[in-house]
Coordinates of C-alpha atoms and ligand atoms in Angstrom, one line a residue:
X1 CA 16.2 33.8 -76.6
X2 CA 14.3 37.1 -77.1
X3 CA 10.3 37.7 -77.7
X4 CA 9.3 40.1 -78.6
X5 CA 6.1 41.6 -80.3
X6 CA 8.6 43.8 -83.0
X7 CA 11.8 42.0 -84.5
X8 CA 14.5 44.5 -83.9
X9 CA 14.0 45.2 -87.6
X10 CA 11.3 45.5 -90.1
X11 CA 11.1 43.3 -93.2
X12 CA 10.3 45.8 -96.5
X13 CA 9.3 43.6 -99.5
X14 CA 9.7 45.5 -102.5
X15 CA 9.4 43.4 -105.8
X16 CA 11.7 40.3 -105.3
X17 CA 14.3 42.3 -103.4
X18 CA 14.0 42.3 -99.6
X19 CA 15.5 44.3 -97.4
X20 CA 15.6 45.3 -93.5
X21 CA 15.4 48.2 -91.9
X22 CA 15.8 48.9 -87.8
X23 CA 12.3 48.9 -86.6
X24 CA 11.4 51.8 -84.5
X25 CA 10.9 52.3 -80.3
X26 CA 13.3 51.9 -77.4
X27 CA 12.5 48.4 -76.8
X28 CA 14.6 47.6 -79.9
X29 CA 17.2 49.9 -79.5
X30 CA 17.7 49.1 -75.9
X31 CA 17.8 45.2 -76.3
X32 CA 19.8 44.8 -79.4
X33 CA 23.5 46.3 -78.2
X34 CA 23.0 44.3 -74.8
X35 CA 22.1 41.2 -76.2
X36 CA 24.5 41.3 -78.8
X37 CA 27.8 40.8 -76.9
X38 CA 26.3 37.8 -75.0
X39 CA 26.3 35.4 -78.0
X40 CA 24.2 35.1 -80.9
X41 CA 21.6 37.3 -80.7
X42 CA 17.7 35.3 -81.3
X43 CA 14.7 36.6 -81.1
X44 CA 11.7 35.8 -82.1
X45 CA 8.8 38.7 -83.3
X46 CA 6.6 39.7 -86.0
X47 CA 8.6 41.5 -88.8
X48 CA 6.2 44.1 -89.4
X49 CA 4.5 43.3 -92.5
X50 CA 1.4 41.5 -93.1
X51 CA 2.0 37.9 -94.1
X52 CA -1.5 36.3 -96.1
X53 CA 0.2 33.4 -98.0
X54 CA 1.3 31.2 -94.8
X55 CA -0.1 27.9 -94.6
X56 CA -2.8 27.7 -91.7
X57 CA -1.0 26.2 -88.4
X58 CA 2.9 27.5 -89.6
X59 CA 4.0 29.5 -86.6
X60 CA 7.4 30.4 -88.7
X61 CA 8.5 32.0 -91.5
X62 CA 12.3 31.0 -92.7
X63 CA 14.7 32.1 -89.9
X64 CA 17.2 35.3 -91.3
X65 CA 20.2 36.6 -90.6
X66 CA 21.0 40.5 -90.0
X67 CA 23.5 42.1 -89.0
X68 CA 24.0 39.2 -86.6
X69 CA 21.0 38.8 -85.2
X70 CA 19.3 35.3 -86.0
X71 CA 15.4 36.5 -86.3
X72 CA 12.9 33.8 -86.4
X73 CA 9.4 35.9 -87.8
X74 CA 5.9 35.2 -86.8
X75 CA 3.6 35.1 -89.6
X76 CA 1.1 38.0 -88.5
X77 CA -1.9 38.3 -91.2
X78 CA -4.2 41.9 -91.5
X79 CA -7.2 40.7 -89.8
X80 CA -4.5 39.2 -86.5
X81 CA -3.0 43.0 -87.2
X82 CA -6.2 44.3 -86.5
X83 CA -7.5 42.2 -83.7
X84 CA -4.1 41.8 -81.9
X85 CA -1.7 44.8 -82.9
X86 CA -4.2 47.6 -83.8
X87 CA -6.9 46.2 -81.6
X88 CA -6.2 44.4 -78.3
X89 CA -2.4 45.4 -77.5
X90 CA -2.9 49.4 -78.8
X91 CA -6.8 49.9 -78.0
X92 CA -6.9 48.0 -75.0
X93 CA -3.9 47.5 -72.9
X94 CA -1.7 51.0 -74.0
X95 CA -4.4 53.5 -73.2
X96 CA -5.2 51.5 -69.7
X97 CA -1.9 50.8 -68.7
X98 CA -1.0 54.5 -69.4
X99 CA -3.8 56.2 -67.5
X100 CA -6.8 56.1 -69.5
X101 CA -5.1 59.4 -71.0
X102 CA -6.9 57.8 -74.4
X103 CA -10.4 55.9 -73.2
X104 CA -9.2 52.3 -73.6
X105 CA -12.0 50.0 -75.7
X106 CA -12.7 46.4 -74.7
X107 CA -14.3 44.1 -77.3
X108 CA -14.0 40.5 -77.1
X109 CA -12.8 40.0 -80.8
X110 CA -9.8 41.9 -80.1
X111 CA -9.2 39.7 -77.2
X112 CA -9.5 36.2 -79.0
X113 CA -7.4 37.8 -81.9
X114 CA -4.8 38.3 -79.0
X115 CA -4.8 35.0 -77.4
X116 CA -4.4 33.3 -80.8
X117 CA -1.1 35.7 -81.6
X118 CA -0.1 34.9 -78.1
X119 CA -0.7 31.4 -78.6
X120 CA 1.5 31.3 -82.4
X121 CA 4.4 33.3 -80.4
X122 CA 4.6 30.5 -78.0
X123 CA 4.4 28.2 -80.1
X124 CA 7.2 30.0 -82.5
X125 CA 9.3 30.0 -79.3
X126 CA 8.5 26.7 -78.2
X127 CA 10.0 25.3 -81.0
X128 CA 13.3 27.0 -81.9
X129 CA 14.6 27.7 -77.8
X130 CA 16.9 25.6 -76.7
X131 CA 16.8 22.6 -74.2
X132 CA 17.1 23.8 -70.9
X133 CA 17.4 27.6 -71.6
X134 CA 16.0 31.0 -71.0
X135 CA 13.4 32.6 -73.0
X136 CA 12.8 36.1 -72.4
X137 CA 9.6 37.3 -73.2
X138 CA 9.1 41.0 -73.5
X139 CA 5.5 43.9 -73.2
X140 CA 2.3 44.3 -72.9
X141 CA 1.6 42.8 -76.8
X142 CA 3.0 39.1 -75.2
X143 CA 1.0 39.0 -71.8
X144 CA -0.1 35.5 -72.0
X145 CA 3.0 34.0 -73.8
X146 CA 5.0 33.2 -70.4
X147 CA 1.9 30.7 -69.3
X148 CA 2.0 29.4 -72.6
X149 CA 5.1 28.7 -73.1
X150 CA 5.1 26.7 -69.6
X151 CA 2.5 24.6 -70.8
X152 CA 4.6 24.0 -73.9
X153 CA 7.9 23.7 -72.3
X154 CA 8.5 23.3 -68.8
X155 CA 12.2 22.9 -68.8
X156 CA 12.6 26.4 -70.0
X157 CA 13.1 29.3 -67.9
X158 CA 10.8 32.0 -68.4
X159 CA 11.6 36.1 -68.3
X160 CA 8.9 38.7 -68.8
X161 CA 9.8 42.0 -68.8
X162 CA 7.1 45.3 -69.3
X163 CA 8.0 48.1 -71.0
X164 CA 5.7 50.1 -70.2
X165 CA 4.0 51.3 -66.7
X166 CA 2.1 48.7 -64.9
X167 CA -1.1 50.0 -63.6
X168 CA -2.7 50.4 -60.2
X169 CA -5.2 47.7 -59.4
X170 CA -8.2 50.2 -59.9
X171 CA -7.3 50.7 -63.4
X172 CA -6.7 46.9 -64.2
X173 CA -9.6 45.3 -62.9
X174 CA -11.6 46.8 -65.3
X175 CA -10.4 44.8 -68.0
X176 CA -12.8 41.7 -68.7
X177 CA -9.8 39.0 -69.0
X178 CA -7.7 40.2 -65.8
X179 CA -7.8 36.7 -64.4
X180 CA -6.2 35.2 -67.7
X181 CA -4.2 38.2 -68.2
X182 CA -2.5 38.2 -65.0
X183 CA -2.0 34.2 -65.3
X184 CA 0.0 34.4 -68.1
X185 CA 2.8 36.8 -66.6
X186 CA 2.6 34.8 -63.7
X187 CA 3.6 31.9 -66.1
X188 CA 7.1 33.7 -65.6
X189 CA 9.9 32.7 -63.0
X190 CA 10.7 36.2 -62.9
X191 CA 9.1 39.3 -63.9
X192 CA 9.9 42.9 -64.5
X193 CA 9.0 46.4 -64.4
X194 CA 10.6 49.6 -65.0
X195 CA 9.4 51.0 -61.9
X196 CA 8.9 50.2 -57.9
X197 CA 5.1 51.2 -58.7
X198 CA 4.5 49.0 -61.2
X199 CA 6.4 45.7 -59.1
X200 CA 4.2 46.6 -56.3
X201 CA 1.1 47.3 -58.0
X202 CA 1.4 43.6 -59.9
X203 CA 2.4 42.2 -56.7
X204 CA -0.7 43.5 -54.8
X205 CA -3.2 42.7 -58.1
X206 CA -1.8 38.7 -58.0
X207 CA -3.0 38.9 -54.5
X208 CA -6.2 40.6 -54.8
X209 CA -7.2 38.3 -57.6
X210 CA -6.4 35.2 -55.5
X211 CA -3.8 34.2 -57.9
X212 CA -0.5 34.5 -55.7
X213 CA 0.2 34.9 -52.1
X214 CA 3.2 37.5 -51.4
X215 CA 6.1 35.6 -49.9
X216 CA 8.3 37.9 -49.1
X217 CA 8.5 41.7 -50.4
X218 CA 9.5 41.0 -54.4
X219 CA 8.3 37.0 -54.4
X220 CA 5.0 35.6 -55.1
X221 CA 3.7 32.1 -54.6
X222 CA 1.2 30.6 -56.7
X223 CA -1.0 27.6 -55.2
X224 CA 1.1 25.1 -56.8
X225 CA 4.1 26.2 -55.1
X226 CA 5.5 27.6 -57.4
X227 CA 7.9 30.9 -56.8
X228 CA 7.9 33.8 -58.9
X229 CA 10.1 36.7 -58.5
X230 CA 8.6 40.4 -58.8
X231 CA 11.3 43.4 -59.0
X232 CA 12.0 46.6 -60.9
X233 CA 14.6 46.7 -63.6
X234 CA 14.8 50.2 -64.7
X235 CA 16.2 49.8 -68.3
X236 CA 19.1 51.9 -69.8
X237 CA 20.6 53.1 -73.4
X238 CA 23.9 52.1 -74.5
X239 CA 25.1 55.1 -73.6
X240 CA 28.3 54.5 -75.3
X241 CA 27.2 54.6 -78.6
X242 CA 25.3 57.7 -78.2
X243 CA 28.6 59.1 -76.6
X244 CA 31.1 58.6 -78.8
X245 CA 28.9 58.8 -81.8
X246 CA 28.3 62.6 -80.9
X247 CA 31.6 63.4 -80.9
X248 CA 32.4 62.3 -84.3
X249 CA 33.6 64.8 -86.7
X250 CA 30.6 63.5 -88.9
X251 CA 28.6 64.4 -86.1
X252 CA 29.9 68.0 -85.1
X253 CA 29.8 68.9 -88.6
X254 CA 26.7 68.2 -89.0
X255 CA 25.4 70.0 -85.9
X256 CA 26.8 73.1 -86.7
X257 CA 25.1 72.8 -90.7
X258 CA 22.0 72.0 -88.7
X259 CA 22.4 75.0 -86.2
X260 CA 23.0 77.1 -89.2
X261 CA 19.7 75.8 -91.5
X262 CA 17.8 77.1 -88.2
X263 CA 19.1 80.2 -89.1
X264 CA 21.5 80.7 -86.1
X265 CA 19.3 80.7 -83.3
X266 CA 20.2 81.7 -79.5
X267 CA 18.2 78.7 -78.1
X268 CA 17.3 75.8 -79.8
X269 CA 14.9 73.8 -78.2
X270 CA 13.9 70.0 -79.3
X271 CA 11.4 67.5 -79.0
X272 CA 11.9 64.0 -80.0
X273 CA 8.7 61.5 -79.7
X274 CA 6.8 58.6 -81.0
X275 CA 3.5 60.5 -82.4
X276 CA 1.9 59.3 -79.4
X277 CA -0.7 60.6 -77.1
X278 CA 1.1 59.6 -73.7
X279 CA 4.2 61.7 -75.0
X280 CA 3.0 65.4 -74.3
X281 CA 3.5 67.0 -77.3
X282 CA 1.0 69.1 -77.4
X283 CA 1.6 70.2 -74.0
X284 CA 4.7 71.1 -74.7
X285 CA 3.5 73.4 -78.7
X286 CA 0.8 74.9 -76.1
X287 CA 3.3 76.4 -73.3
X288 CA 5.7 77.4 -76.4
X289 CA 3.5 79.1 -77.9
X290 CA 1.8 81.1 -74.3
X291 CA 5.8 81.8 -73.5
X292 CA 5.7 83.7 -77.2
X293 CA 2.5 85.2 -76.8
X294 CA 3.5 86.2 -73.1
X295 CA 6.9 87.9 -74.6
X296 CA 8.9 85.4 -72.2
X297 CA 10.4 84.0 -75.0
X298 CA 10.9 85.9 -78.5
X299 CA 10.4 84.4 -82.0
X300 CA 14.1 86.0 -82.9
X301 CA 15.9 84.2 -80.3
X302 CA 13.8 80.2 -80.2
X303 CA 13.7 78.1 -82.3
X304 CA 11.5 74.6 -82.0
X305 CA 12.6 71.6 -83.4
X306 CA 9.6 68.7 -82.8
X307 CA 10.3 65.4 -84.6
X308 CA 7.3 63.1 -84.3
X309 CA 7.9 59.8 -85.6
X310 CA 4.8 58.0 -88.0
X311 CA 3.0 55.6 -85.2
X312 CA 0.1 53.2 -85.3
X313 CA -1.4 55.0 -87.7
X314 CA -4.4 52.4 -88.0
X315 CA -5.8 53.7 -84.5
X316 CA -7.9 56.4 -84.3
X317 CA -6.7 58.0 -81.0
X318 CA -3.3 58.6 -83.3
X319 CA -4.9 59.9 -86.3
X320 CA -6.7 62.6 -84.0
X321 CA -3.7 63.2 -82.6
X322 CA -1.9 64.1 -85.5
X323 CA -4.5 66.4 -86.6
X324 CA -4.3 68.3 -83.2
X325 CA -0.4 68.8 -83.0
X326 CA -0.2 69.6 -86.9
X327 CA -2.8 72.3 -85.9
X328 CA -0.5 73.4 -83.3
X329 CA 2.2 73.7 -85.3
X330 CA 0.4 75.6 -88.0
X331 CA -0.8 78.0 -85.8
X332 CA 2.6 79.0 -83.8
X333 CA 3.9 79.4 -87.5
X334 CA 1.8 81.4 -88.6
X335 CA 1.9 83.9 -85.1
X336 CA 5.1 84.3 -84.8
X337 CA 7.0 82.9 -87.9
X338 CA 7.9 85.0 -90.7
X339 CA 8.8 83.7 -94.4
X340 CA 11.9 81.7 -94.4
X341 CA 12.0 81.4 -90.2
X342 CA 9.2 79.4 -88.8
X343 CA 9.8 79.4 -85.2
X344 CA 8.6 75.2 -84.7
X345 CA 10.1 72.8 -87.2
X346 CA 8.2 69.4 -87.4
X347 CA 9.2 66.1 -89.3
X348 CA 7.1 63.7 -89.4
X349 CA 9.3 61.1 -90.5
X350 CA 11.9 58.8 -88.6
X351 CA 15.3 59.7 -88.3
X352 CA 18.8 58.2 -89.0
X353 CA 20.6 57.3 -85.7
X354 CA 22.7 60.2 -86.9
X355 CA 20.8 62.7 -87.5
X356 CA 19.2 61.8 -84.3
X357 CA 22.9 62.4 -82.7
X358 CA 23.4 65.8 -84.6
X359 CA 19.7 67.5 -82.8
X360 CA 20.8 66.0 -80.0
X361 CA 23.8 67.8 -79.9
X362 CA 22.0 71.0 -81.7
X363 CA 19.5 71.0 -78.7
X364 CA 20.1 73.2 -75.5
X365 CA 16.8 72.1 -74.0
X366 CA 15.3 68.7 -74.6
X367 CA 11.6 68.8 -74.0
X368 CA 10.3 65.4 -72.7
X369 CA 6.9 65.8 -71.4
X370 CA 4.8 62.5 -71.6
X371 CA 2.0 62.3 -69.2
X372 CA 3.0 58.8 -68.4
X373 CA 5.8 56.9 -70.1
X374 CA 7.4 53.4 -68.4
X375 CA 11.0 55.0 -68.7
X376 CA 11.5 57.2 -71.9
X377 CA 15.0 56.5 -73.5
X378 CA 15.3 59.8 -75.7
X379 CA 15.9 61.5 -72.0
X380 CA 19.0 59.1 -71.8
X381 CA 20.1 59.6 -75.2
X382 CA 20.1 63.3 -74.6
X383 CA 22.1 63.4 -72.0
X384 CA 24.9 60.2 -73.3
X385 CA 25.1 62.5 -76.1
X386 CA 26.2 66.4 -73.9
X387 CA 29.4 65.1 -73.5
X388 CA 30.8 68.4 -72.8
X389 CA 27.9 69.0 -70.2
X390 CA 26.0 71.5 -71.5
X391 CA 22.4 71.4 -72.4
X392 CA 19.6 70.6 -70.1
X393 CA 16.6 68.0 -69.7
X394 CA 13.1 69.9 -68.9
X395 CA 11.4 66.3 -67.9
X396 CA 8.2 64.9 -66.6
X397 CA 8.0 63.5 -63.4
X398 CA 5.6 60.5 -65.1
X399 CA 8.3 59.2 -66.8
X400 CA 10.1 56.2 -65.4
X401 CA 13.3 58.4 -65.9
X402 CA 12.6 60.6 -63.2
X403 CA 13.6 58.3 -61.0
X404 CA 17.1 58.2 -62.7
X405 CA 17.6 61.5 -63.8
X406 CA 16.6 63.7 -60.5
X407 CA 19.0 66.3 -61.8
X408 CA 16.9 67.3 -65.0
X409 CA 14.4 70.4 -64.7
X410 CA 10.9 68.2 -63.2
X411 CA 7.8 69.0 -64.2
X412 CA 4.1 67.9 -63.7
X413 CA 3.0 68.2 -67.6
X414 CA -0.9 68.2 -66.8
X415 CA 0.4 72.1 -65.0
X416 CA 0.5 74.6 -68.4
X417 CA 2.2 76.9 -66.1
X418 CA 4.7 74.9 -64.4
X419 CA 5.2 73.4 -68.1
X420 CA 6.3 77.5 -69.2
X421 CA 8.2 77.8 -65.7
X422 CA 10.4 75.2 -66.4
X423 CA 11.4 75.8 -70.5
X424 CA 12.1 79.4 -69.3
X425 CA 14.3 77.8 -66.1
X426 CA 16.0 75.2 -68.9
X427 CA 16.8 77.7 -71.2
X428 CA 17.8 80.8 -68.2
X429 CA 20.4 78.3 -66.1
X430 CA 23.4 79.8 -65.8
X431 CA 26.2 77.2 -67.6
X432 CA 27.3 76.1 -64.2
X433 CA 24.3 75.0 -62.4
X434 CA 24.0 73.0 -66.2
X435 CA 27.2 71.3 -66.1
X436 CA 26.4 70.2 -62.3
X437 CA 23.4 68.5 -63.4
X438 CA 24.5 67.4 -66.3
X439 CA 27.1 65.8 -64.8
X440 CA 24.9 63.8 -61.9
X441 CA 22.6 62.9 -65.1
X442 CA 25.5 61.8 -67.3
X443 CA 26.8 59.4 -64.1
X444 CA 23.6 58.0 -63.9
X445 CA 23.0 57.2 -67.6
X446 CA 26.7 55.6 -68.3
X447 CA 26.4 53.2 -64.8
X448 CA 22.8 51.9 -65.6
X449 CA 23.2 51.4 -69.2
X450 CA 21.4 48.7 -71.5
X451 CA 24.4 45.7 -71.0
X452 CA 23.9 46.6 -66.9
X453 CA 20.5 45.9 -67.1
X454 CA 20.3 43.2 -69.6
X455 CA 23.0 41.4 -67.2
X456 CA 21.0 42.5 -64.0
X457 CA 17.8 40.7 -65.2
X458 CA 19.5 37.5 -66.5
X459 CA 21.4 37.1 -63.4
X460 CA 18.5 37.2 -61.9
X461 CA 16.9 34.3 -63.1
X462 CA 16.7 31.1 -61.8
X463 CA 19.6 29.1 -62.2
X464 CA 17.5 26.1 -63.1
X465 CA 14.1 25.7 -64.4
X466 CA 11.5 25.1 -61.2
X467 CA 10.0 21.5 -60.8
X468 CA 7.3 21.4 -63.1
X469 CA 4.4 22.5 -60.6
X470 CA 2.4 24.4 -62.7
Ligands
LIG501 C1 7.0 51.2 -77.0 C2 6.7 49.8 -76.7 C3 7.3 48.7 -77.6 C4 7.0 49.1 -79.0 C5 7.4 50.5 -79.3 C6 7.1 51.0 -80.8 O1 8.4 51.4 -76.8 O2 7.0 49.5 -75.3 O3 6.8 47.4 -77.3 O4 7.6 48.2 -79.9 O5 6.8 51.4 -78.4 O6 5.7 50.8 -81.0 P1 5.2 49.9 -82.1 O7 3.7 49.8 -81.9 O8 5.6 50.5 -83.4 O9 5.9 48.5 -82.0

């Protein structure tokens, strides 16, 4: 059983009808395929929504079927939003684990809000898992639910997997409930990251808090004797999909529409992101726009596509954010546009998975710049979807899928210049060197897919749960 802070979709009430939509982020569209094919899909997660009229002490809402996924919801209401959602999990814990690139807050409501979310999840997942099996808790929204959930049910075997980049120890100490934090992952039998970094950085943050004494190089031991297992599990795309949904005539079709509403340009290149401050995406409007004012690239020949999907638009940090990269937008339009052929295109919507496949496929450069990200799946769904190995990846080293995807066009994103070096490298490499790389990158994506790493983390569980030691 999956838990999960999202459902893997998002409950719309509107009037008496109710419908369900696919929620947004990788870590949905990653777990759903490779959980799927391994029986009945159940997960447990908030559904999105605010819920005021549950009846104090109900940790869930009636269980609901779609599109064969069982999905047992936690009743979230807008003041647990705020503390535990808004608050704790995207004020707290996403600026800190990604840098500080934001200045993270601490504020001991948010925390308290967070423990009792934490507390309702376990509790949610205490009741429906199954005697005996595995529960598979999942990011930094659910860091205390493992421990919980061990307290609750010690015949279960417990999973925790981050999403996201684990910090160094510097960085983490600062928060005020490290020692609890770290406790409740450490409720886990196993644990893991996307990264070697973040394994070895938990790993060495157990020990410096006192909490677990390394074992060997990926097992800790608790005081109680307990083992738990610490290892990277960099997670993959189902690469499939993407694949043979780009080739569909559907698809093709409407590429070449697409291609054609940009007004036939020689290079298209494309952005695809979260509106998120980790992502890079004013880095990325910044060097486009030097490379036009330099003459390196010309408003005749580029075209920009940036889609930035709506994202925690409660926090300030995002709010500001938008403001910034709409500016950016505005002001590249209005340098270099001319009426009818603006030179940067921005939605700010989400997309249809396939109108997501028919940019992909428009794209010859994929921009993906984050100044940290744990993996980044729109790299991988770039390049399951250049089935006939053309196009290329301009990516930043800071994302977990530069380890993966070594073949892409590296960059630093915090260098402007290095940032204009490589779009003009992307969009200048002649179609050979492109199909080599493409091809390594392509290899890489299809072997380590989601279903390989959904089946490399179960198998690495325990096959039964540890003696009850604590
Ligand atoms: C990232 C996180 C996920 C999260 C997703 C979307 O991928 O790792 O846990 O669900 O972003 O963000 P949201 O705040 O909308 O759930």
């Amino acid at each position: 059983m999956l838990v999960a802070n999202r459902l893997p979709f998002r409950r719309i009430d509107a009037g008496t009808e109710t419908t369900w939509i696919p929620s947004p982020g990788g870590l949905v569209s990653a777990l759903a395929p490779s959980m799927a094919d391994t029986g009945r899909l159940a997960w447990v997660g908030w559904a999105g929504d605010i819920d005021e009229g549950t009846t104090p002490g109900t940790v869930l809402s009636a269980e609901v079927v779609v599109d064969g996924a069982t999905l047992y919801p936690v009743p979230i209401d807008a003041e647990e939003k705020r503390l535990h959602y808004d608050g704790m999990s995207n004020g707290t814990l996403w600026p800190l684990y990604h840098d500080k690139i934001s200045p993270p807050e601490f504020h001991r409501r948010w925390y308290d809000g967070y423990r009792r979310v934490n507390q309702r999840f376990a509790e949610a997942a205490a009741t429906v898992a199954a005697p005996d099996s595995i529960v598979w808790v999942h990011d930094y929204q659910l860091q205390l639910v493992p421990g919980m959930v061990r307290e609750l049910r010690p015949d279960l075997r417990i999973g925790y997997f981050l999403h996201i980049p684990f910090p160094p120890e510097e960085l983490f100490v600062q928060l005020p409930w490290r020692q609890t934090l770290t406790a409740g992952i450490l409720g886990s039998d196993l644990v893991g990251f996307q990264t070697p970094d973040g394994a070895a950085n938990f790993s060495r943050l157990a020990a410096a808090l006192g909490l677990a004494a390394r074992h060997n190089k990926s097992t800790l031991e608790l005081e109680s004797g307990r083992r738990v297992q610490v290892r990277a599990f960099p997670i993959g795309i189902d690469s499939e999909r993407y694949d043979e949904g780009a080739r569909s005539h559907q698809v093709t079709d409407a590429t070449r529409d697409l291609r054609a509403r940009l007004g036939q340009p020689h290079i298209v290149l494309l952005g695809v992101d979260r509106l998120d401050y980790t992502k890079g995406i004013d880095v990325r409007l910044r060097a486009f726009k030097e490379l036009l004012a330099d003459g390196r690239l010309h408003p005749s020949q580029v075209t920009m596509v940036q889609v930035a999907e709506p994202s925690r638009d409660a926090v300030d940090a995002y709010v500001s954010l938008r403001g910034q990269v709409e500016q950016l937008v505005s002001e590249i339009n209005g340098d270099f546009g001319r009426v009818g052929f603006p030179v940067v295109h921005y939605v700010h919507r989400s997309q249809s998975h396939e109108s997501l496949l028919s940019l992909y496929r428009a794209a010859d450069v994929m921009l993906v710049t984050p100044f940290r990200d744990g993996m980044n799946l729109v790299a991988k769904e770039y390049v399951a979807t250049r089935y006939d190995e053309t196009g290329m990846l301009v990516l930043s080293e800071f994302a977990g899928a530069a380890h993966q995807l070594k073949s892409a066009v590296l960059v630093n994103p915090y260098d402007i210049e290095g940032v204009k070096n490589a779009i003009v490298e992307a969009v200048e490499m002649a179609p050979d060197e492109v199909r080599r790389r493409m091809r390594s990158m392509r290899r890489a994506v299809k072997k380590n897919d989601a279903a390989a790493w959904a089946r490399s983390f179960l198998d690495s569980m325990p096959a039964q749960a540890q003696p009850a030691l604590g």
